[in-house]
Amino acid sequence: QLDEMITVSNFLVRPFVAGAVAAGFFLLPEFGKLNTNRITVICNLTLGALAIIYGRRAQTSAASQSTMSETSQTSTETTSATEVGVSPLTLKIAVIAFGITVFAAMVTQSGWTRAISLGVGSSTYAFSLIVAIFILGLGLGGIWGARIAPRVSAPVALLGKTLLVIGLLCMTLTALLGYGPLLFYILLALGSEVSGSWNVLLAMQALGITLLIIMPTFLMGATMPLTLQVASRANFSAGRVVGVIYSINTVGAILGSL
């Protein structure tokens, strides 16, 4: 069940990035802010309704198989927890650390946006590029984390090391952002020499943003599958733990955006 959750999350990377780009480069210029918000609300309500309908059908289908697989699944989870030795306290610490990471990610994203806008401007297009590349980094990191997490014998240790490197990278980036305007000046000058077209200049802006934030966002994205892998090694209900982790992810993102 945890593997299925990770697979779905990885599948959603491309539409998330495409949505961020479409909002800034198509919806807002074509329909304006008010109509874009209306379209967003309609899409969210539609997707929510479809998710509820599909979830009920899937629950009904799974109910017929749950009795047959319950015994073997419980045995497998118990064995896994015994081998790895993930205690309830360790799981709680990992989940709390993940929630703090999500909160910090949204705080830093807001700060990075303001700092980077000094070099790329405060247009809707520049903001959309920042958001899209931020999401792209999270998604690629999630894919990478999902691939290596099952192969790691000590996911808690890897999660701790990942969080440590994220902190170091964010501190380094904070120091380097002061040189951001110079970086974008050089890239835009190169773009002007190559072509000078709007698309080329946007590509240069995207390159500069990627160079600045891709590594920390990549590792931030890896924390989700690593935390899920820690949860999978503990003797708890998979659905409950996944629900808690995704809830903390949502709450941390909301608080970090305020």
Short mmCIF file of C-alpha atoms in Angstrom, two decimals:
data_model
loop_
_atom_site.label_atom_id
_atom_site.label_comp_id
_atom_site.label_asym_id
_atom_site.label_seq_id
_atom_site.Cartn_x
_atom_site.Cartn_y
_atom_site.Cartn_z
CA GLN A 1 0.00 0.00 0.00
CA LEU A 2 2.87 2.36 0.79
CA ASP A 3 4.50 1.52 -2.54
CA GLU A 4 1.25 2.35 -4.32
CA MET A 5 1.10 5.73 -2.59
CA ILE A 6 4.66 6.52 -3.65
CA THR A 7 3.93 5.45 -7.24
CA VAL A 8 0.89 7.72 -7.42
CA SER A 9 2.86 10.65 -6.00
CA ASN A 10 5.60 10.17 -8.58
CA PHE A 11 3.02 9.98 -11.37
CA LEU A 12 1.61 13.36 -10.33
CA VAL A 13 4.92 15.20 -10.78
CA ARG A 14 4.37 16.02 -14.44
CA PRO A 15 0.80 17.34 -14.12
CA PHE A 16 1.83 19.41 -11.08
CA VAL A 17 4.63 21.10 -13.02
CA ALA A 18 2.43 21.49 -16.10
CA GLY A 19 -0.30 23.06 -13.97
CA ALA A 20 2.08 25.62 -12.48
CA VAL A 21 3.34 26.58 -15.93
CA ALA A 22 -0.14 26.65 -17.47
CA ALA A 23 -1.48 28.91 -14.72
CA GLY A 24 1.16 31.57 -15.28
CA PHE A 25 1.67 31.32 -19.03
CA PHE A 26 -1.84 30.55 -20.28
CA LEU A 27 -4.71 30.85 -17.80
CA LEU A 28 -3.86 34.20 -16.24
CA PRO A 29 -3.00 35.98 -19.53
CA GLU A 30 -6.03 34.55 -21.33
CA PHE A 31 -8.74 34.60 -18.64
CA GLY A 32 -7.55 36.99 -15.96
CA LYS A 33 -7.21 36.45 -12.22
CA LEU A 34 -10.91 36.12 -11.36
CA ASN A 35 -11.78 33.63 -14.09
CA THR A 36 -8.59 31.65 -13.42
CA ASN A 37 -9.66 31.29 -9.80
CA ARG A 38 -13.10 30.14 -10.92
CA ILE A 39 -11.58 27.56 -13.27
CA THR A 40 -9.33 26.35 -10.45
CA VAL A 41 -12.24 25.96 -8.05
CA ILE A 42 -14.31 24.05 -10.62
CA CYS A 43 -11.38 21.73 -11.38
CA ASN A 44 -10.72 21.09 -7.69
CA LEU A 45 -14.37 20.32 -6.96
CA THR A 46 -14.57 18.00 -9.97
CA LEU A 47 -11.39 16.14 -9.03
CA GLY A 48 -12.53 15.89 -5.42
CA ALA A 49 -15.86 14.38 -6.45
CA LEU A 50 -14.16 11.91 -8.78
CA ALA A 51 -11.73 10.93 -6.02
CA ILE A 52 -14.60 10.24 -3.61
CA ILE A 53 -16.46 8.15 -6.18
CA TYR A 54 -13.36 6.19 -7.16
CA GLY A 55 -12.34 5.75 -3.53
CA ARG A 56 -15.70 4.23 -2.61
CA ARG A 57 -15.55 1.81 -5.53
CA ALA A 58 -11.98 0.83 -4.68
CA GLN A 59 -12.92 0.35 -1.03
CA THR A 60 -15.77 -1.93 -1.99
CA SER A 61 -13.52 -3.94 -4.28
CA ALA A 62 -10.77 -4.20 -1.67
CA ALA A 63 -13.14 -5.29 1.09
CA SER A 64 -13.66 -8.65 -0.57
CA GLN A 65 -9.91 -9.31 -0.57
CA SER A 66 -9.00 -7.88 2.83
CA THR A 67 -10.01 -10.95 4.82
CA MET A 68 -7.83 -13.27 2.73
CA SER A 69 -4.72 -11.06 2.87
CA GLU A 70 -5.00 -9.72 6.42
CA THR A 71 -3.23 -12.59 8.12
CA SER A 72 -0.30 -12.76 5.72
CA GLN A 73 0.07 -8.97 5.64
CA THR A 74 0.16 -8.73 9.44
CA SER A 75 2.78 -11.46 9.57
CA THR A 76 4.91 -9.71 6.96
CA GLU A 77 4.70 -6.33 8.68
CA THR A 78 5.62 -7.85 12.03
CA THR A 79 8.63 -9.60 10.55
CA SER A 80 9.78 -6.43 8.80
CA ALA A 81 9.47 -4.39 11.97
CA THR A 82 11.43 -7.01 13.92
CA GLU A 83 14.26 -7.07 11.39
CA VAL A 84 14.67 -3.33 11.08
CA GLY A 85 13.81 -2.41 14.65
CA VAL A 86 11.88 0.81 13.97
CA SER A 87 10.32 1.74 17.28
CA PRO A 88 7.19 3.87 17.75
CA LEU A 89 9.35 6.69 19.15
CA THR A 90 11.63 6.59 16.12
CA LEU A 91 8.63 6.74 13.80
CA LYS A 92 7.18 9.71 15.68
CA ILE A 93 10.50 11.58 15.50
CA ALA A 94 10.77 10.85 11.76
CA VAL A 95 7.23 12.06 11.09
CA ILE A 96 7.73 15.23 13.17
CA ALA A 97 11.02 15.93 11.38
CA PHE A 98 9.23 15.48 8.06
CA GLY A 99 6.52 17.94 9.09
CA ILE A 100 9.12 20.53 10.10
CA THR A 101 10.88 19.98 6.77
CA VAL A 102 7.66 20.66 4.84
CA PHE A 103 7.07 23.81 6.88
CA ALA A 104 10.64 24.98 6.28
CA ALA A 105 10.37 24.17 2.57
CA MET A 106 7.41 26.49 2.12
CA VAL A 107 9.07 29.23 4.18
CA THR A 108 12.26 29.01 2.15
CA GLN A 109 10.27 28.89 -1.09
CA SER A 110 8.66 32.21 -0.20
CA GLY A 111 12.03 33.69 0.72
CA TRP A 112 13.71 32.34 -2.40
CA THR A 113 10.94 33.78 -4.56
CA ARG A 114 11.48 37.27 -3.19
CA ALA A 115 15.26 37.03 -3.49
CA ILE A 116 15.23 35.55 -6.99
CA SER A 117 12.69 38.14 -8.17
CA LEU A 118 15.44 40.73 -7.74
CA GLY A 119 17.16 39.09 -10.71
CA VAL A 120 14.26 37.87 -12.84
CA GLY A 121 11.65 40.48 -11.99
CA SER A 122 8.28 40.13 -10.30
CA SER A 123 6.20 39.21 -13.32
CA THR A 124 3.68 36.39 -13.37
CA TYR A 125 5.94 34.47 -15.74
CA ALA A 126 8.94 34.70 -13.42
CA PHE A 127 6.89 33.59 -10.43
CA SER A 128 5.44 30.69 -12.41
CA LEU A 129 8.93 29.56 -13.37
CA ILE A 130 10.05 29.60 -9.74
CA VAL A 131 7.04 27.58 -8.60
CA ALA A 132 7.31 25.11 -11.48
CA ILE A 133 11.03 24.46 -10.89
CA PHE A 134 10.42 24.17 -7.15
CA ILE A 135 7.76 21.51 -7.77
CA LEU A 136 9.98 19.83 -10.37
CA GLY A 137 12.77 19.52 -7.83
CA LEU A 138 10.42 18.06 -5.25
CA GLY A 139 9.05 15.59 -7.78
CA LEU A 140 12.42 14.42 -9.04
CA GLY A 141 13.62 14.03 -5.47
CA GLY A 142 10.52 12.00 -4.68
CA ILE A 143 11.21 9.68 -7.60
CA TRP A 144 14.82 9.23 -6.53
CA GLY A 145 13.87 8.66 -2.91
CA ALA A 146 11.22 6.12 -3.87
CA ARG A 147 13.78 4.11 -5.85
CA ILE A 148 16.50 3.97 -3.22
CA ALA A 149 14.37 3.79 -0.06
CA PRO A 150 13.43 0.08 -0.36
CA ARG A 151 17.08 -0.85 -0.88
CA VAL A 152 18.36 0.95 2.21
CA SER A 153 18.81 -1.11 5.35
CA ALA A 154 18.61 1.93 7.65
CA PRO A 155 16.11 4.45 6.22
CA VAL A 156 16.10 6.45 9.46
CA ALA A 157 19.83 7.15 9.12
CA LEU A 158 19.44 8.10 5.47
CA LEU A 159 16.55 10.41 6.31
CA GLY A 160 18.67 12.10 8.99
CA LYS A 161 21.60 12.58 6.61
CA THR A 162 19.26 13.95 3.94
CA LEU A 163 17.82 16.50 6.36
CA LEU A 164 21.33 17.52 7.40
CA VAL A 165 22.41 18.09 3.79
CA ILE A 166 19.20 20.05 3.12
CA GLY A 167 20.05 22.39 5.98
CA LEU A 168 23.59 22.90 4.74
CA LEU A 169 22.43 23.55 1.18
CA CYS A 170 19.81 26.06 2.34
CA MET A 171 22.42 27.91 4.39
CA THR A 172 24.75 27.97 1.39
CA LEU A 173 22.00 29.15 -0.94
CA THR A 174 21.05 31.93 1.47
CA ALA A 175 24.61 33.23 1.23
CA LEU A 176 24.68 32.90 -2.56
CA LEU A 177 21.34 34.57 -3.27
CA GLY A 178 22.98 37.95 -2.90
CA TYR A 179 24.80 37.18 -6.15
CA GLY A 180 21.55 36.14 -7.84
CA PRO A 181 21.05 39.37 -9.80
CA LEU A 182 24.58 39.07 -11.18
CA LEU A 183 23.94 35.48 -12.25
CA PHE A 184 20.75 36.41 -14.08
CA TYR A 185 22.42 39.43 -15.64
CA ILE A 186 25.10 37.17 -17.13
CA LEU A 187 22.57 34.58 -18.31
CA LEU A 188 20.27 37.17 -19.88
CA ALA A 189 23.24 38.80 -21.59
CA LEU A 190 24.21 35.44 -23.05
CA GLY A 191 20.62 34.86 -24.14
CA SER A 192 20.52 38.24 -25.83
CA GLU A 193 23.65 37.42 -27.79
CA VAL A 194 22.24 34.06 -28.90
CA SER A 195 18.83 35.24 -30.02
CA GLY A 196 17.24 37.85 -27.82
CA SER A 197 13.81 36.32 -28.27
CA TRP A 198 11.36 36.11 -25.39
CA ASN A 199 11.52 32.31 -25.28
CA VAL A 200 15.31 32.29 -25.06
CA LEU A 201 15.31 34.83 -22.24
CA LEU A 202 12.71 32.78 -20.36
CA ALA A 203 14.85 29.69 -20.86
CA MET A 204 17.85 31.53 -19.41
CA GLN A 205 15.79 32.60 -16.42
CA ALA A 206 14.65 29.01 -15.93
CA LEU A 207 18.28 27.84 -16.13
CA GLY A 208 19.36 30.32 -13.47
CA ILE A 209 16.51 29.38 -11.14
CA THR A 210 17.30 25.70 -11.62
CA LEU A 211 20.98 26.21 -10.80
CA LEU A 212 20.04 27.97 -7.57
CA ILE A 213 17.29 25.82 -6.07
CA ILE A 214 17.25 22.41 -7.73
CA MET A 215 19.53 20.60 -5.25
CA PRO A 216 17.79 21.57 -1.98
CA THR A 217 14.34 21.04 -3.49
CA PHE A 218 15.47 17.68 -4.87
CA LEU A 219 16.44 16.46 -1.41
CA MET A 220 13.31 17.96 0.13
CA GLY A 221 11.27 15.84 -2.24
CA ALA A 222 13.16 12.73 -1.18
CA THR A 223 12.06 13.12 2.45
CA MET A 224 8.51 11.98 1.68
CA PRO A 225 9.34 8.47 0.36
CA LEU A 226 12.05 8.08 2.99
CA THR A 227 9.57 8.88 5.75
CA LEU A 228 7.07 6.47 4.21
CA GLN A 229 9.78 3.82 4.11
CA VAL A 230 10.49 4.36 7.80
CA ALA A 231 6.77 3.91 8.45
CA SER A 232 6.70 0.72 6.40
CA ARG A 233 9.35 -0.81 8.68
CA ALA A 234 7.21 -0.24 11.77
CA ASN A 235 4.41 -2.50 12.95
CA PHE A 236 1.53 -0.11 12.29
CA SER A 237 -1.43 0.07 9.97
CA ALA A 238 -0.14 1.28 6.62
CA GLY A 239 -3.26 3.27 5.78
CA ARG A 240 -3.28 5.07 9.12
CA VAL A 241 0.42 5.97 8.99
CA VAL A 242 0.19 7.19 5.39
CA GLY A 243 -2.83 9.29 6.31
CA VAL A 244 -0.97 10.87 9.21
CA ILE A 245 2.09 11.61 7.07
CA TYR A 246 0.05 13.20 4.29
CA SER A 247 -1.92 15.22 6.87
CA ILE A 248 1.28 16.54 8.39
CA ASN A 249 2.52 17.32 4.89
CA THR A 250 -0.60 19.38 4.22
CA VAL A 251 -0.59 21.18 7.57
CA GLY A 252 3.13 21.97 7.32
CA ALA A 253 2.69 23.37 3.80
CA ILE A 254 -0.22 25.57 4.88
CA LEU A 255 1.57 26.93 7.95
CA GLY A 256 4.76 27.52 5.99
CA SER A 257 2.86 29.51 3.37
CA LEU A 258 1.31 31.89 5.89
#
